[in-house]
PDB file of C-alpha atoms in Angstrom:
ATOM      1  CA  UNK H  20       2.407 -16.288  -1.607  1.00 95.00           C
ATOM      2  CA  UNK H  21       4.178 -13.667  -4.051  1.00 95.00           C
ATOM      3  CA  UNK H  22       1.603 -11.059  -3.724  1.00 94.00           C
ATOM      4  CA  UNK H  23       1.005 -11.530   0.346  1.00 95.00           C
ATOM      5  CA  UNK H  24       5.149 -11.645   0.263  1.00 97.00           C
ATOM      6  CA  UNK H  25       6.661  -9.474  -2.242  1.00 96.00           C
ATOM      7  CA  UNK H  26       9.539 -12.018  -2.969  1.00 97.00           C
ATOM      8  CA  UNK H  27      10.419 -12.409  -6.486  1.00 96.00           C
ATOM      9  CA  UNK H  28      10.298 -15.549  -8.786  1.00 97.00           C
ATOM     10  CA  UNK H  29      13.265 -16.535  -7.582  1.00 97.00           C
ATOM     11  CA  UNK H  30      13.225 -16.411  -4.203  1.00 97.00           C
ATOM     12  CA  UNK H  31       9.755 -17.934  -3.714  1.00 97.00           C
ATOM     13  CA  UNK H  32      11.006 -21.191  -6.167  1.00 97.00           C
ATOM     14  CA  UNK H  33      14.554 -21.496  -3.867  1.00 98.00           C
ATOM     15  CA  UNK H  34      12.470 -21.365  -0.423  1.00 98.00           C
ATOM     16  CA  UNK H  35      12.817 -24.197   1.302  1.00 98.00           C
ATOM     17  CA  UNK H  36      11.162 -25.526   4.410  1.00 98.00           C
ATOM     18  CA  UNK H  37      13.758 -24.918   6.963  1.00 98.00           C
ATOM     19  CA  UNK H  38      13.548 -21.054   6.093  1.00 98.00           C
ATOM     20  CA  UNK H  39      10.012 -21.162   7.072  1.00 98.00           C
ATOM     21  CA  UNK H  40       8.587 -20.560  10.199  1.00 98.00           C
ATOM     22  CA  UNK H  41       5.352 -21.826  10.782  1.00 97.00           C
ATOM     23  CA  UNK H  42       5.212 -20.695  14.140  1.00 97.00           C
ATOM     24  CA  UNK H  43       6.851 -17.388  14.211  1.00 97.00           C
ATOM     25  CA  UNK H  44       5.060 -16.578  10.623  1.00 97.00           C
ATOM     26  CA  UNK H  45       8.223 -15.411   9.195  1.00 97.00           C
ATOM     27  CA  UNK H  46      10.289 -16.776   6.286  1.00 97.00           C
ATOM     28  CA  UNK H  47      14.135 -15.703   5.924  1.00 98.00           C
ATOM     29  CA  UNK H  48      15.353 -15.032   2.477  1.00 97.00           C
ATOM     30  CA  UNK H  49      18.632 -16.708   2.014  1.00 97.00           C
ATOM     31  CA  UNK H  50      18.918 -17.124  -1.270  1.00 96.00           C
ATOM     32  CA  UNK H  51      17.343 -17.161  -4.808  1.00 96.00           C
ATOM     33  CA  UNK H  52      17.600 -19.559  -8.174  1.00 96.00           C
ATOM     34  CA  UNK H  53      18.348 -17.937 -11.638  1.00 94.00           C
ATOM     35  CA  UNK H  54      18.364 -19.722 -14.926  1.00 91.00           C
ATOM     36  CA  UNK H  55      21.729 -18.822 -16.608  1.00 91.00           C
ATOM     37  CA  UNK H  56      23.408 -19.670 -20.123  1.00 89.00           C
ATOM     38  CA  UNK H  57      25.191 -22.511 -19.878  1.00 85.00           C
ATOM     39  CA  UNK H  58      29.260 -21.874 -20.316  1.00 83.00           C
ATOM     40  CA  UNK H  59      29.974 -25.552 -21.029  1.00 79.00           C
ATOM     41  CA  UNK H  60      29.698 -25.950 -24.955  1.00 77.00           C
ATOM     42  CA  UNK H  61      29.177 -30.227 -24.464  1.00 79.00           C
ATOM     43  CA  UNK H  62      26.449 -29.880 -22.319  1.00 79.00           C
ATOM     44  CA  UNK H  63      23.243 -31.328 -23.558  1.00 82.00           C
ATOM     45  CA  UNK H  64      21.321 -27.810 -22.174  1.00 84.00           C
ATOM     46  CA  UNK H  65      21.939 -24.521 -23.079  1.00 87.00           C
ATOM     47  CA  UNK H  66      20.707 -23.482 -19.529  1.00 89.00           C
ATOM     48  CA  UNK H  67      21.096 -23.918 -16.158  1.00 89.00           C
ATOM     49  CA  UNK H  68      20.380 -23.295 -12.916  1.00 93.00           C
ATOM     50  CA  UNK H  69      22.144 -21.464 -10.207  1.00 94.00           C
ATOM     51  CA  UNK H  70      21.232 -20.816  -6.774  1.00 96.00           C
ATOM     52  CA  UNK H  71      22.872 -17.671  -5.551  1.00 95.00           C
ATOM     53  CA  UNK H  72      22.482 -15.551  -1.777  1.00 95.00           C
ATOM     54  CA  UNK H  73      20.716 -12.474  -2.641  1.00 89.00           C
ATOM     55  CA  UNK H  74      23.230  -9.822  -4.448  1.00 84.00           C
ATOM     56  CA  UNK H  75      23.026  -7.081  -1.610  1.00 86.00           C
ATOM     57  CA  UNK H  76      23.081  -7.160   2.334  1.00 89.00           C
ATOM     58  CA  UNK H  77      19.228  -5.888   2.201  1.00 90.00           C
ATOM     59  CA  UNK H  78      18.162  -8.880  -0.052  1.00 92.00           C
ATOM     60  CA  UNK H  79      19.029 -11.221   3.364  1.00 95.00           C
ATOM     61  CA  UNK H  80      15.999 -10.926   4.671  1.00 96.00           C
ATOM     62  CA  UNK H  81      12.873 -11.652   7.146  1.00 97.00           C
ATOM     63  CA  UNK H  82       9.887 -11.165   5.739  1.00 97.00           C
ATOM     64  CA  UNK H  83       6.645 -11.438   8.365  1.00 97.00           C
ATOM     65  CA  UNK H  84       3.861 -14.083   6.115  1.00 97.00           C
ATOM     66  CA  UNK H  85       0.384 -12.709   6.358  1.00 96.00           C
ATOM     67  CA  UNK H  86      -1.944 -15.174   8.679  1.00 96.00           C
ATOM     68  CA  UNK H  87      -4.026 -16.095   5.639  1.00 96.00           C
ATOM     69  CA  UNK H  88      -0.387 -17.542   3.686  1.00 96.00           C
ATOM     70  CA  UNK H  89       0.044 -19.067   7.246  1.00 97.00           C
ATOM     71  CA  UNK H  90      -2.497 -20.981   7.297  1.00 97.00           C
ATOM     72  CA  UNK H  91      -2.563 -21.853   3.490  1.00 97.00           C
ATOM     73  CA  UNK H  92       1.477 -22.780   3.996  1.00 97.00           C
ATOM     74  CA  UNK H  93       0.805 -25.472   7.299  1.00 97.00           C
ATOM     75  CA  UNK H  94      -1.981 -26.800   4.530  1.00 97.00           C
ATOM     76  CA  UNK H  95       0.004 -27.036   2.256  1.00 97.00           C
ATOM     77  CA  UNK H  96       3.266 -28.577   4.250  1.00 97.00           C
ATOM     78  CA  UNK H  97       0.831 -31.150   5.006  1.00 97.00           C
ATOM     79  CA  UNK H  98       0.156 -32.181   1.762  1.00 97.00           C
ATOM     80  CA  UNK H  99       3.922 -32.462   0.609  1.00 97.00           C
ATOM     81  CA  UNK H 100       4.427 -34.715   3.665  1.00 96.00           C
ATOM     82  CA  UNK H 101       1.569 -37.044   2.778  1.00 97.00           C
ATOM     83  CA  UNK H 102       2.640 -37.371  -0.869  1.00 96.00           C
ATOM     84  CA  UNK H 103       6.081 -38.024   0.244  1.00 95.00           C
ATOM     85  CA  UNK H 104       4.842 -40.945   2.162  1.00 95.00           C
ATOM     86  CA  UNK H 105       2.874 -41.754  -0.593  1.00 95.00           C
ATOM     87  CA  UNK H 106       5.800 -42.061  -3.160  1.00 93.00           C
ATOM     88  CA  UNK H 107       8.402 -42.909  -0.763  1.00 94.00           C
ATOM     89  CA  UNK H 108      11.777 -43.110  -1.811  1.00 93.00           C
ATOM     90  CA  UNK H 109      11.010 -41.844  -5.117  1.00 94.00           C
ATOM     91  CA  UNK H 110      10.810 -38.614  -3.557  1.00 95.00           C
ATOM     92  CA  UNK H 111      13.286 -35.888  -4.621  1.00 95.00           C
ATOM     93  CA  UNK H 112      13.491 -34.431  -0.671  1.00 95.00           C
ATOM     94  CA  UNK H 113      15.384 -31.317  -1.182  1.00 95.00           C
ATOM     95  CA  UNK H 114      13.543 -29.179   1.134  1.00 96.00           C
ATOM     96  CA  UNK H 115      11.684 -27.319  -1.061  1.00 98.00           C
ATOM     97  CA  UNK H 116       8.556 -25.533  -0.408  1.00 98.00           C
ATOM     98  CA  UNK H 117       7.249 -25.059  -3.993  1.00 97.00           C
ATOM     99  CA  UNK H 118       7.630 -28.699  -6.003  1.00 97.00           C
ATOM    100  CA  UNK H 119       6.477 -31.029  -8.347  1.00 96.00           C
ATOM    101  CA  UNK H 120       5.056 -34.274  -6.848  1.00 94.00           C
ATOM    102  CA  UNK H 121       8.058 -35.457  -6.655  1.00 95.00           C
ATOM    103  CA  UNK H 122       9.808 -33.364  -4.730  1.00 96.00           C
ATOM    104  CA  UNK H 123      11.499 -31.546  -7.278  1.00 96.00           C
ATOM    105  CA  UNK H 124      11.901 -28.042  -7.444  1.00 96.00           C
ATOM    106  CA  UNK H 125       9.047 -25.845  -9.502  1.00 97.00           C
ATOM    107  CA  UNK H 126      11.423 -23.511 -11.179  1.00 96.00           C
ATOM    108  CA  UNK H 127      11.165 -19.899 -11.756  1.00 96.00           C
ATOM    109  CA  UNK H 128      10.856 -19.943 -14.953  1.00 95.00           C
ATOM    110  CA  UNK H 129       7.558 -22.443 -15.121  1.00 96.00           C
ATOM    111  CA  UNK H 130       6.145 -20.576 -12.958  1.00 96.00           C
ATOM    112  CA  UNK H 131       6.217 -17.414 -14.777  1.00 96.00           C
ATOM    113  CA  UNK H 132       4.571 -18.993 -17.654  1.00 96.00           C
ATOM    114  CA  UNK H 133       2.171 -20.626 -15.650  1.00 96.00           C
ATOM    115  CA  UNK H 134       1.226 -17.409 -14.359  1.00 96.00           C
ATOM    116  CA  UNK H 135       1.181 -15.603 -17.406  1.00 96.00           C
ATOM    117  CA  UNK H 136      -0.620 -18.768 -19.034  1.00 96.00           C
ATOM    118  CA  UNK H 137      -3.678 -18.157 -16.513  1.00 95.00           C
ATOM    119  CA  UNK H 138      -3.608 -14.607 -16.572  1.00 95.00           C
ATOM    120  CA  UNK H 139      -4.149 -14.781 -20.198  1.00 95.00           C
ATOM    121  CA  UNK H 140      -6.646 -17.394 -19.816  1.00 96.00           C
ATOM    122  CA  UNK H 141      -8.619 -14.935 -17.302  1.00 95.00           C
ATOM    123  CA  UNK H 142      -8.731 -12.303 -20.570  1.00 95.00           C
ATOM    124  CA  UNK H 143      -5.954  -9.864 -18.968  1.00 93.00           C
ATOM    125  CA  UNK H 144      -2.868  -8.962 -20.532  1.00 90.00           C
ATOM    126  CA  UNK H 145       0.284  -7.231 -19.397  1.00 90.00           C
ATOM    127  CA  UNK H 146       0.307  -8.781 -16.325  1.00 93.00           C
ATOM    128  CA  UNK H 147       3.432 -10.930 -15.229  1.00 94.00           C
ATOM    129  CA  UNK H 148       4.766 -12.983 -12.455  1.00 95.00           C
ATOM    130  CA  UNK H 149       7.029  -9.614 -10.973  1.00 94.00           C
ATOM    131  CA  UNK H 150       3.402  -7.382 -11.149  1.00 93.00           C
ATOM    132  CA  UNK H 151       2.537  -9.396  -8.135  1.00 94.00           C
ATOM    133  CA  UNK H 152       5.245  -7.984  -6.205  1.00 94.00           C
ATOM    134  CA  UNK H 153       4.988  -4.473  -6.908  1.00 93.00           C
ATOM    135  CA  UNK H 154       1.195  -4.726  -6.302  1.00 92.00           C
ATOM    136  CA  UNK H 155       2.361  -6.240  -2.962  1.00 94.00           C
ATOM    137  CA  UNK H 156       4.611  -2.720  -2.110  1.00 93.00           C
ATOM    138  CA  UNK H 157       2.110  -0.528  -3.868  1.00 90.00           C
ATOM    139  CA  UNK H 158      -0.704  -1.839  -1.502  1.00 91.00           C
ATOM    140  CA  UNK H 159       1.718  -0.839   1.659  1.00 92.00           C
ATOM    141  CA  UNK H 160       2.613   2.154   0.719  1.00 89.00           C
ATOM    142  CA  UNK H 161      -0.992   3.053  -0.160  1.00 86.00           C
ATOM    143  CA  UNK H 162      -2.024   1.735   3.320  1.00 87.00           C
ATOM    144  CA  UNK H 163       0.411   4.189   5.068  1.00 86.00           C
ATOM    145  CA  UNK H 164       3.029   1.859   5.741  1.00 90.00           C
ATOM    146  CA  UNK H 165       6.575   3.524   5.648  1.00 91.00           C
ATOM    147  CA  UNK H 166       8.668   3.248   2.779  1.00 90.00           C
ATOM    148  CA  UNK H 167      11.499   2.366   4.581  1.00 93.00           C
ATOM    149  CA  UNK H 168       9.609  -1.124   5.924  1.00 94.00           C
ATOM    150  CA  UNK H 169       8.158  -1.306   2.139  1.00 93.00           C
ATOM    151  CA  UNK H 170      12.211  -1.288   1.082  1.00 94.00           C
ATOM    152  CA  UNK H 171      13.607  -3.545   3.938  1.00 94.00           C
ATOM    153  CA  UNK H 172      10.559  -6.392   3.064  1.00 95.00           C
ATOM    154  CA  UNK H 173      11.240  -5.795  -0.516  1.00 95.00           C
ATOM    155  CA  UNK H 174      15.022  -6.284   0.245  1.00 94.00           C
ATOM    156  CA  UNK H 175      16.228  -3.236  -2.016  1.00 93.00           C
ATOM    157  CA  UNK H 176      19.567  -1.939  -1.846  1.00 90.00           C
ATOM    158  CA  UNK H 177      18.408   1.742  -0.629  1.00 91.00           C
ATOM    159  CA  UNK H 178      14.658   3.217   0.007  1.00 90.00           C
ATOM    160  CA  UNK H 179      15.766   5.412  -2.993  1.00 91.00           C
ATOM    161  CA  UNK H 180      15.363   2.464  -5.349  1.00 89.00           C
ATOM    162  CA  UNK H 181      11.866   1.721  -3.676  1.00 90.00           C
ATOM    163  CA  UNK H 182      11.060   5.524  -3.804  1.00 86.00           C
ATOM    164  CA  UNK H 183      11.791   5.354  -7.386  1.00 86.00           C
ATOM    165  CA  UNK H 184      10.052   2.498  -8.744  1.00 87.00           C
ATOM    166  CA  UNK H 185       7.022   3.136  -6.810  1.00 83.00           C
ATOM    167  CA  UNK H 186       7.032   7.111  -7.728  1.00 74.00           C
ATOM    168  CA  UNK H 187       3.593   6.364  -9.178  1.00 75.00           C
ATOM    169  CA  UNK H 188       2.282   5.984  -5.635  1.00 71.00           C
ATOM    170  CA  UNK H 189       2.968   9.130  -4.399  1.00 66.00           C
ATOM    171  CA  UNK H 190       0.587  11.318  -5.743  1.00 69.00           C
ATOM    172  CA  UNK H 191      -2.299   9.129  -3.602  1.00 71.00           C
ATOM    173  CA  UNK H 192       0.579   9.267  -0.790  1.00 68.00           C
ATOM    174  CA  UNK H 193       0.540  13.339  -0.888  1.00 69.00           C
ATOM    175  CA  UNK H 194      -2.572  13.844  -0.199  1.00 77.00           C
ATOM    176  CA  UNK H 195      -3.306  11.607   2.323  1.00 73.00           C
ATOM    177  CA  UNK H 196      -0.575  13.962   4.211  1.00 72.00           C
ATOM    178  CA  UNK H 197      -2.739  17.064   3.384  1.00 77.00           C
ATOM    179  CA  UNK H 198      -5.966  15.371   4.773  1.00 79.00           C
ATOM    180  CA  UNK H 199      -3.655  14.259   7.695  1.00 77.00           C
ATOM    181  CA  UNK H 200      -2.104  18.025   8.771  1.00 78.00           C
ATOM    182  CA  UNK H 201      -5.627  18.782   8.162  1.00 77.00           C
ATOM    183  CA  UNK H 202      -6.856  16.672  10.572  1.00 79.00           C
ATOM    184  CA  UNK H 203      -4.477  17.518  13.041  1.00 76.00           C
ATOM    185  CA  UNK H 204      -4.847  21.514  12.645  1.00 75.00           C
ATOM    186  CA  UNK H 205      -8.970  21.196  13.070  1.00 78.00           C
ATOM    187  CA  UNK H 206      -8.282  19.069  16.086  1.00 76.00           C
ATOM    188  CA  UNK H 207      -5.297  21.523  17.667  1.00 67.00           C
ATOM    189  CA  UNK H 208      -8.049  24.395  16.632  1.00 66.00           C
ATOM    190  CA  UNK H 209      -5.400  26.040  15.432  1.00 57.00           C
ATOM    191  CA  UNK H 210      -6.452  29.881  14.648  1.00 59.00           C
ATOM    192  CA  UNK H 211      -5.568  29.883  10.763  1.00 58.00           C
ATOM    193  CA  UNK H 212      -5.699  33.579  10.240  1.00 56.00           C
ATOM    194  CA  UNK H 213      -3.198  34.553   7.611  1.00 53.00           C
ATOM    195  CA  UNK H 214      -0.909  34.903  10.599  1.00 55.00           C
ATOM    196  CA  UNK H 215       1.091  31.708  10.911  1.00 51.00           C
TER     197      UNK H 215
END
């Protein structure tokens, strides 16, 4: 889901079904959950969490769900619902796309380490939970697709903060334009005689 999305952590553990459509194949971002220190010096946790709207205009979002997440998402809707017959009231319905058993929320911050736990396991390192979403721009923008889509599915602020982070890209992105012009002068047969 993160790498066929682009959403981060955060967003992907605060989705909830009825920001989902099945249907359509489009999930709205609405908001995101962030693991925060804890102000209140009696509490038993130092943590907690807080679910916040996205902190710019751009991070409200639709983002279109590839037909292979599609499918995998109706699966796996159906497989909450059962279990939630299974376990009846003792399940936590909050909506939630991404749970425990329960019903309860998987939070961002297991999932990060369960990520990170299996990539290590798989003998890679220096891979994390947020690589998965910058492979998911990098593969658009090295497919062709504009940068200002990549920056409106990414939900960044301005397509200079997705120009900028995905700089590395744009060597590959260069010469594609060259082989492009160049296809389009040999098929204009353009005379290309030192003369303009």
């Amino acid at each position: 889901m993160a790498l066929g999305t682009g959403l981060r952590v955060g967003e992907l553990a605060a989705l909830r079904w009825e920001n989902v459509d099945l249907e359509k194949g489009i999930i709205r971002v609405k908001e995101a959950v962030y693991r925060v220190k804890n102000d209140d010096k009696h509490a038993e946790k130092k943590t907690r969490l807080i679910f916040q709207p996205p902190k710019t205009e751009k991070g409200r979002r639709v983002v279109p769900l590839p037909e292979k997440i599609r499918i995998e998402l109706k699966r796996h809707r159906k497989n909450q619902a059962q279990t939630k017959l299974l376990i009846g009231e003792m399940y936590e319905d909050e909506g939630f796309v991404f749970t425990w058993q329960d019903g309860r929320m998987v939070t961002p911050d297991y999932l990060s380490k369960r990520f990170l736990k299996l990539i290590r396991d798989a003998g890679y390192e220096g891979i994390h939970f947020h690589t998965l979403r910058h492979s998911y721009a990098s593969a658009l923008l090295k497919a062709g697709e504009h940068p200002k889509v990549v920056q409106e599915l990414l939900g960044h602020s301005t397509i200079t903060v997705t120009l900028d982070t995905y700089s590395h890209v744009e060597p590959e992105l260069k010469e594609r334009a060259a082989e492009k012009i160049n296809d389009f002068l040999e098929r204009k047969n353009l005379p290309l005689d030192g003369k303009g």
